[in-house]
Short mmCIF file of C-alpha atoms and ligand atoms in Angstrom, two decimals:
data_model
loop_
_atom_site.label_atom_id
_atom_site.label_comp_id
_atom_site.label_asym_id
_atom_site.label_seq_id
_atom_site.Cartn_x
_atom_site.Cartn_y
_atom_site.Cartn_z
CA UNK T 1431 109.16 121.21 107.29
CA UNK T 1432 106.92 121.07 110.37
CA UNK T 1433 107.28 117.28 110.47
CA UNK T 1434 111.03 117.29 110.35
CA UNK T 1435 111.18 119.84 113.18
CA UNK T 1436 108.97 117.56 115.29
CA UNK T 1437 111.18 114.60 114.40
CA UNK T 1438 114.31 116.52 115.43
CA UNK T 1439 112.69 117.58 118.72
CA UNK T 1440 111.74 113.97 119.55
CA UNK T 1441 115.14 112.55 118.58
CA UNK T 1442 116.96 115.26 120.54
CA UNK T 1443 115.08 114.20 123.67
CA UNK T 1444 115.61 110.52 123.02
CA UNK T 1445 119.39 110.95 122.56
CA UNK T 1446 119.82 113.55 125.32
CA UNK T 1447 121.32 115.90 122.72
CA UNK T 1448 121.85 119.62 122.52
CA UNK T 1449 121.94 121.42 119.16
CA UNK T 1450 124.44 124.28 118.91
CA UNK T 1451 124.47 126.54 115.84
CA UNK T 1452 126.75 129.32 114.65
CA UNK T 1453 125.15 132.59 113.54
CA UNK T 1454 126.40 131.98 109.96
CA UNK T 1455 124.22 128.86 109.66
CA UNK T 1456 121.05 128.89 107.50
CA UNK T 1457 118.08 130.50 109.29
CA UNK T 1458 116.11 127.22 109.54
CA UNK T 1459 119.07 125.56 111.27
CA UNK T 1460 119.47 128.45 113.71
CA UNK T 1461 115.74 128.27 114.49
CA UNK T 1462 115.90 124.62 115.53
CA UNK T 1463 119.00 125.04 117.74
CA UNK T 1464 119.05 125.16 121.54
CA UNK T 1465 121.77 127.78 121.45
CA UNK T 1466 122.88 130.13 118.65
CA UNK T 1467 126.05 132.15 119.03
CA UNK T 1468 129.51 133.16 117.87
CA UNK T 1469 132.62 131.01 118.30
CA UNK T 1470 133.25 132.26 121.82
CA UNK T 1471 129.66 131.75 123.02
CA UNK T 1472 129.53 128.31 121.42
CA UNK T 1473 132.80 127.30 123.11
CA UNK T 1474 131.45 128.35 126.51
CA UNK T 1475 128.16 126.58 125.88
CA UNK T 1476 129.92 123.40 124.71
CA UNK T 1477 132.14 123.38 127.80
CA UNK T 1478 129.13 123.66 130.12
CA UNK T 1479 126.49 121.47 128.58
CA UNK T 1480 125.19 118.51 130.55
CA UNK T 1481 123.74 116.83 127.43
CA UNK T 1482 125.34 113.53 126.35
CA UNK T 1483 125.48 114.45 122.65
CA UNK T 1484 126.37 117.78 121.03
CA UNK T 1485 125.12 118.27 117.47
CA UNK T 1486 127.41 121.02 116.23
CA UNK T 1487 125.96 123.02 113.35
CA UNK T 1488 129.02 124.82 112.10
CA UNK T 1489 132.38 123.84 110.62
CA UNK T 1490 134.92 121.24 111.72
CA UNK T 1491 137.18 123.38 113.89
CA UNK T 1492 134.16 124.41 115.97
CA UNK T 1493 133.11 120.80 116.58
CA UNK T 1494 136.74 119.94 117.42
CA UNK T 1495 136.81 122.78 119.94
CA UNK T 1496 133.65 121.46 121.58
CA UNK T 1497 135.14 117.94 121.74
CA UNK T 1498 138.34 119.26 123.35
CA UNK T 1499 136.46 121.36 125.90
CA UNK T 1500 134.02 118.64 126.86
CA UNK T 1501 135.68 115.28 126.07
CA UNK T 1502 133.11 113.14 127.88
CA UNK T 1503 130.42 114.19 125.37
CA UNK T 1504 129.88 112.85 121.86
CA UNK T 1505 130.25 115.74 119.41
CA UNK T 1506 128.71 115.20 115.99
CA UNK T 1507 129.28 117.34 112.93
CA UNK T 1508 126.12 116.78 110.82
CA UNK T 1509 128.01 117.54 107.59
CA UNK T 1510 131.51 116.01 107.85
CA UNK T 1511 132.75 117.93 104.79
CA UNK T 1512 132.05 121.32 106.39
CA UNK T 1513 135.56 122.64 106.88
CA UNK T 1514 137.11 126.08 107.09
CA UNK T 1515 139.63 126.97 104.38
CA UNK T 1516 141.30 129.49 106.70
CA UNK T 1517 141.88 126.84 109.37
CA UNK T 1518 143.64 124.70 106.77
CA UNK T 1519 145.99 127.50 105.69
CA UNK T 1520 148.66 126.58 108.23
CA UNK T 1521 150.00 123.14 109.11
CA UNK T 1522 151.60 121.99 112.35
CA UNK T 1523 154.96 121.70 110.54
CA UNK T 1524 154.72 125.29 109.27
CA UNK T 1525 153.87 126.59 112.74
CA UNK T 1526 156.73 124.62 114.30
CA UNK T 1527 159.11 126.20 111.75
CA UNK T 1528 157.70 129.66 112.42
CA UNK T 1529 158.22 129.18 116.17
CA UNK T 1530 161.80 128.05 115.54
CA UNK T 1531 162.43 131.24 113.51
CA UNK T 1532 161.00 133.42 116.31
CA UNK T 1533 162.14 131.90 119.61
CA UNK T 1534 160.73 133.69 122.64
CA UNK T 1535 157.54 134.78 120.86
CA UNK T 1536 154.19 133.74 122.34
CA UNK T 1537 151.82 132.00 119.93
CA UNK T 1538 148.26 133.25 119.82
CA UNK T 1539 145.97 131.31 117.53
CA UNK T 1540 142.55 132.24 116.28
CA UNK T 1541 140.05 129.57 117.28
CA UNK T 1542 139.49 129.11 113.51
CA UNK T 1543 142.37 126.63 113.44
CA UNK T 1544 142.92 122.88 113.65
CA UNK T 1545 143.40 121.03 116.95
CA UNK T 1546 147.09 120.52 116.02
CA UNK T 1547 147.63 124.29 115.69
CA UNK T 1548 145.86 124.93 119.00
CA UNK T 1549 148.11 122.29 120.59
CA UNK T 1550 151.22 124.19 119.45
CA UNK T 1551 149.92 127.56 120.67
CA UNK T 1552 150.15 129.35 124.00
CA UNK T 1553 146.66 130.81 123.89
CA UNK T 1554 143.61 130.77 121.61
CA UNK T 1555 141.32 133.69 120.88
CA UNK T 1556 138.11 134.47 119.03
CA UNK T 1557 137.37 137.70 117.19
CA UNK T 1558 135.42 138.88 120.26
CA UNK T 1559 138.29 138.53 122.73
CA UNK T 1560 141.46 138.75 120.59
CA UNK T 1561 142.21 142.38 121.52
CA UNK T 1562 141.57 141.78 125.22
CA UNK T 1563 143.83 138.72 125.30
CA UNK T 1564 146.65 140.42 123.34
CA UNK T 1565 146.60 143.26 125.90
CA UNK T 1566 146.90 140.75 128.76
CA UNK T 1567 149.89 138.84 127.38
CA UNK T 1568 153.25 139.80 128.95
CA UNK T 1569 154.32 143.17 127.48
CA UNK T 1570 157.94 142.08 127.04
CA UNK T 1571 157.03 139.22 124.68
CA UNK T 1572 156.32 139.51 120.95
CA UNK T 1573 153.41 137.55 119.49
CA UNK T 1574 153.09 135.12 116.58
CA UNK T 1575 149.49 135.32 115.37
CA UNK T 1576 147.97 132.52 113.22
CA UNK T 1577 146.26 131.87 110.88
CA UNK T 1578 144.33 135.07 109.93
CA UNK T 1579 146.50 138.00 108.88
CA UNK T 1580 143.51 140.36 108.88
CA UNK T 1581 142.32 139.67 112.43
CA UNK T 1582 146.00 139.75 113.42
CA UNK T 1583 146.58 143.14 111.80
CA UNK T 1584 143.45 144.52 113.48
CA UNK T 1585 144.71 143.36 116.90
CA UNK T 1586 148.11 144.89 116.08
CA UNK T 1587 146.49 148.24 115.15
CA UNK T 1588 144.39 148.25 118.33
CA UNK T 1589 147.08 147.20 120.79
CA UNK T 1590 150.39 148.31 119.23
CA UNK T 1591 151.80 144.86 120.06
CA UNK T 1592 154.80 143.56 118.13
CA UNK T 1593 153.33 140.72 116.07
CA UNK T 1594 154.39 138.28 113.38
CA UNK T 1595 151.35 137.49 111.24
CA UNK T 1596 150.76 134.28 109.30
CA UNK T 1597 149.43 134.88 105.79
CA UNK T 1598 146.04 133.15 106.15
CA UNK T 1599 142.67 134.70 105.38
CA UNK T 1600 138.95 134.01 105.19
CA UNK T 1601 137.91 133.72 101.53
CA UNK T 1602 134.35 134.75 102.45
CA UNK T 1603 135.31 138.00 104.20
CA UNK T 1604 137.74 138.76 101.37
CA UNK T 1605 134.70 139.06 99.10
CA UNK T 1606 133.94 142.34 100.84
CA UNK T 1607 135.42 145.20 98.80
CA UNK T 1608 135.68 148.92 99.61
CA UNK T 1609 133.37 149.78 96.68
CA UNK T 1610 130.57 147.68 98.21
CA UNK T 1611 130.68 149.72 101.41
CA UNK T 1612 130.66 153.00 99.50
CA UNK T 1613 127.65 151.91 97.40
CA UNK T 1614 125.77 150.55 100.45
CA UNK T 1615 126.28 153.84 102.30
CA UNK T 1616 124.84 155.77 99.34
CA UNK T 1617 121.83 153.44 99.23
CA UNK T 1618 121.24 153.64 102.99
CA UNK T 1619 122.43 157.05 104.20
CA UNK T 1620 122.31 157.19 107.99
CA UNK T 1621 122.87 153.45 108.41
CA UNK T 1622 125.76 152.38 110.61
CA UNK T 1623 128.33 150.12 108.93
CA UNK T 1624 129.44 147.19 111.11
CA UNK T 1625 132.32 145.09 109.79
CA UNK T 1626 134.05 141.92 110.96
CA UNK T 1627 137.82 142.05 111.68
CA UNK T 1628 138.42 139.21 109.18
CA UNK T 1629 137.78 141.83 106.46
CA UNK T 1630 140.73 143.74 104.98
CA UNK T 1631 142.18 146.92 106.51
CA UNK T 1632 141.02 148.89 103.42
CA UNK T 1633 137.42 147.87 104.19
CA UNK T 1634 137.67 148.17 107.98
CA UNK T 1635 138.66 151.84 107.81
CA UNK T 1636 135.45 152.60 105.88
CA UNK T 1637 133.21 151.14 108.62
CA UNK T 1638 131.77 152.77 111.74
CA UNK T 1639 132.66 149.84 113.99
CA UNK T 1640 134.79 146.69 113.73
CA UNK T 1641 133.05 143.94 115.71
CA UNK T 1642 132.82 140.17 116.11
CA UNK T 1643 129.47 138.64 115.20
CA UNK T 1644 128.50 138.55 118.88
CA UNK T 1645 129.65 142.16 119.17
CA UNK T 1646 127.46 143.14 116.20
CA UNK T 1647 124.42 141.53 117.86
CA UNK T 1648 124.88 143.35 121.16
CA UNK T 1649 125.82 146.65 119.47
CA UNK T 1650 122.76 146.62 117.20
CA UNK T 1651 120.46 145.83 120.14
CA UNK T 1652 121.87 148.63 122.31
CA UNK T 1653 122.29 151.32 119.61
CA UNK T 1654 119.78 154.14 119.02
CA UNK T 1655 120.47 153.77 115.31
CA UNK T 1656 117.72 151.94 113.45
CA UNK T 1657 119.52 150.97 110.22
CA UNK T 1658 122.70 148.92 109.82
CA UNK T 1659 124.84 147.73 106.94
CA UNK T 1660 126.30 144.38 107.92
CA UNK T 1661 129.69 143.48 106.48
CA UNK T 1662 130.10 139.83 107.41
CA UNK T 1663 128.66 136.46 106.37
CA UNK T 1664 124.98 136.97 105.48
CA UNK T 1665 123.76 134.33 107.97
CA UNK T 1666 124.10 136.92 110.73
CA UNK T 1667 121.21 138.92 109.24
CA UNK T 1668 118.82 136.21 110.48
CA UNK T 1669 119.35 136.68 114.25
CA UNK T 1670 119.80 140.43 113.84
CA UNK T 1671 116.40 140.79 112.15
CA UNK T 1672 114.70 138.28 114.43
CA UNK T 1673 115.93 139.89 117.65
CA UNK T 1674 115.51 143.56 116.59
CA UNK T 1675 112.09 143.79 114.92
CA UNK T 1676 112.04 147.61 114.92
CA UNK T 1677 115.38 147.92 113.10
CA UNK T 1678 116.52 147.33 109.52
CA UNK T 1679 119.59 145.37 108.47
CA UNK T 1680 121.16 145.30 105.01
CA UNK T 1681 123.88 142.97 103.75
CA UNK T 1682 126.87 144.90 102.39
CA UNK T 1683 126.61 142.33 99.60
CA UNK T 1684 124.50 139.19 99.24
CA UNK T 1685 127.66 137.50 97.91
CA UNK T 1686 129.32 137.31 101.33
CA UNK T 1687 128.31 133.68 101.86
CA UNK T 1688 130.47 130.92 103.33
CA UNK T 1689 129.62 127.73 101.40
CA UNK T 1690 130.88 125.53 104.24
CA UNK T 1691 128.63 127.22 106.78
CA UNK T 1692 125.67 126.57 104.51
CA UNK T 1693 126.17 122.80 104.24
CA UNK T 1694 124.07 121.84 107.29
CA UNK T 1695 120.35 121.31 106.67
CA UNK T 1696 117.44 120.11 108.80
CA UNK T 1697 117.63 116.62 107.21
CA UNK T 1698 121.34 116.42 108.06
CA UNK T 1699 120.57 117.29 111.70
CA UNK T 1700 117.87 114.62 111.81
CA UNK T 1701 120.21 112.05 110.23
CA UNK T 1702 122.96 112.92 112.70
CA UNK T 1703 120.54 112.39 115.58
CA UNK T 1704 119.37 109.09 114.08
CA UNK T 1705 122.93 107.88 113.63
CA UNK T 1706 122.53 107.54 109.86
CA UNK T 1707 124.55 110.63 108.98
CA UNK T 1708 127.13 113.03 110.32
CA UNK T 1709 130.40 112.07 111.96
CA UNK T 1710 131.53 112.01 115.58
CA UNK T 1711 134.62 114.18 116.01
CA UNK T 1712 137.61 112.49 117.62
CA UNK T 1713 140.99 113.99 118.50
CA UNK T 1714 143.99 112.06 119.75
CA UNK T 1715 144.51 112.39 123.51
CA UNK T 1716 147.88 114.13 123.48
CA UNK T 1717 146.81 116.76 120.92
CA UNK T 1718 143.52 117.31 122.76
CA UNK T 1719 145.28 117.79 126.12
CA UNK T 1720 147.69 120.38 124.69
CA UNK T 1721 144.95 122.19 122.74
CA UNK T 1722 142.82 122.27 125.90
CA UNK T 1723 145.52 124.29 127.69
CA UNK T 1724 145.37 127.00 124.97
CA UNK T 1725 141.57 127.04 125.05
CA UNK T 1726 141.44 127.21 128.85
CA UNK T 1727 143.86 130.14 128.82
CA UNK T 1728 141.52 131.86 126.37
CA UNK T 1729 138.53 131.26 128.64
CA UNK T 1730 140.51 132.54 131.64
CA UNK T 1731 141.92 135.66 129.92
CA UNK T 1732 139.13 136.49 127.52
CA UNK T 1733 135.94 135.83 129.45
S1 LIG Y 2462 133.31 132.37 107.21
FE1 LIG Y 2462 135.53 132.24 106.77
S2 LIG Y 2462 136.51 131.79 108.71
FE2 LIG Y 2462 134.30 131.32 108.93
S3 LIG Y 2462 134.14 129.13 108.41
FE3 LIG Y 2462 133.76 130.26 106.53
S4 LIG Y 2462 135.79 130.37 105.55
FE4 LIG Y 2462 136.16 129.82 107.69
#
């Protein structure tokens, strides 16, 4: 393992590359990255980096977002098959039809979406800025929210905005069930339950706080509480434990694992850097230009 880390470090220098990793990635991948963060942080980092090559350890929509935000860089997804089922739950044709049925509505799309969906939207959001952005959109306009009905319903509850929700969902967060939270609380009385807004309403109401992954990291660091039950993808336990050595973190269930997020390995990062593996992400110019407008609005409204 030591050798492959040294190889990656040398190749990264040689190719003038930066390695970005989402907090749901395997711990070893997070540990070899230059920057680890949630979708919002990764978007900002990708838009700013001066490196020639971005190795994106995450799923396809994240690498696409990086390529749209920083088109002069080469963005490589080390595992080309790492997709997001939620992002694929709405097509451009379906969104165009939805817009036609609701003329006058603004379209807000979760960043967990394809470039084509972003291109057809007015503004993007992540789970960390969705509420803030919804509050800033003109009050006299209703909102179409795609693709995640759970994040959409959470934003609706928080803001009281009139919203049409697409019926998409994250299969990983749907593994979280109310009974798991009840059992975890019994096992760890006194622990704070932090849940992601992609979980169902029935689960969210049982938690102490509904937070994005970035929000969970800052909340846990600032809180006086020393024990936390984490109701999101288990990869987040790695940075939480690493950055808060005096605190204890428990997964609400070890089954909350996203198989796509776990595809990237150290050998696949090395192969991507060597040019023997991975795939450079390309998006047609017109789609990229339209999607960029939605992403830039997100960065302007949600920063
Ligand atoms: S955790 Fe859910 S939303 Fe995130 S990549 Fe996996 S399936 Fe998609």
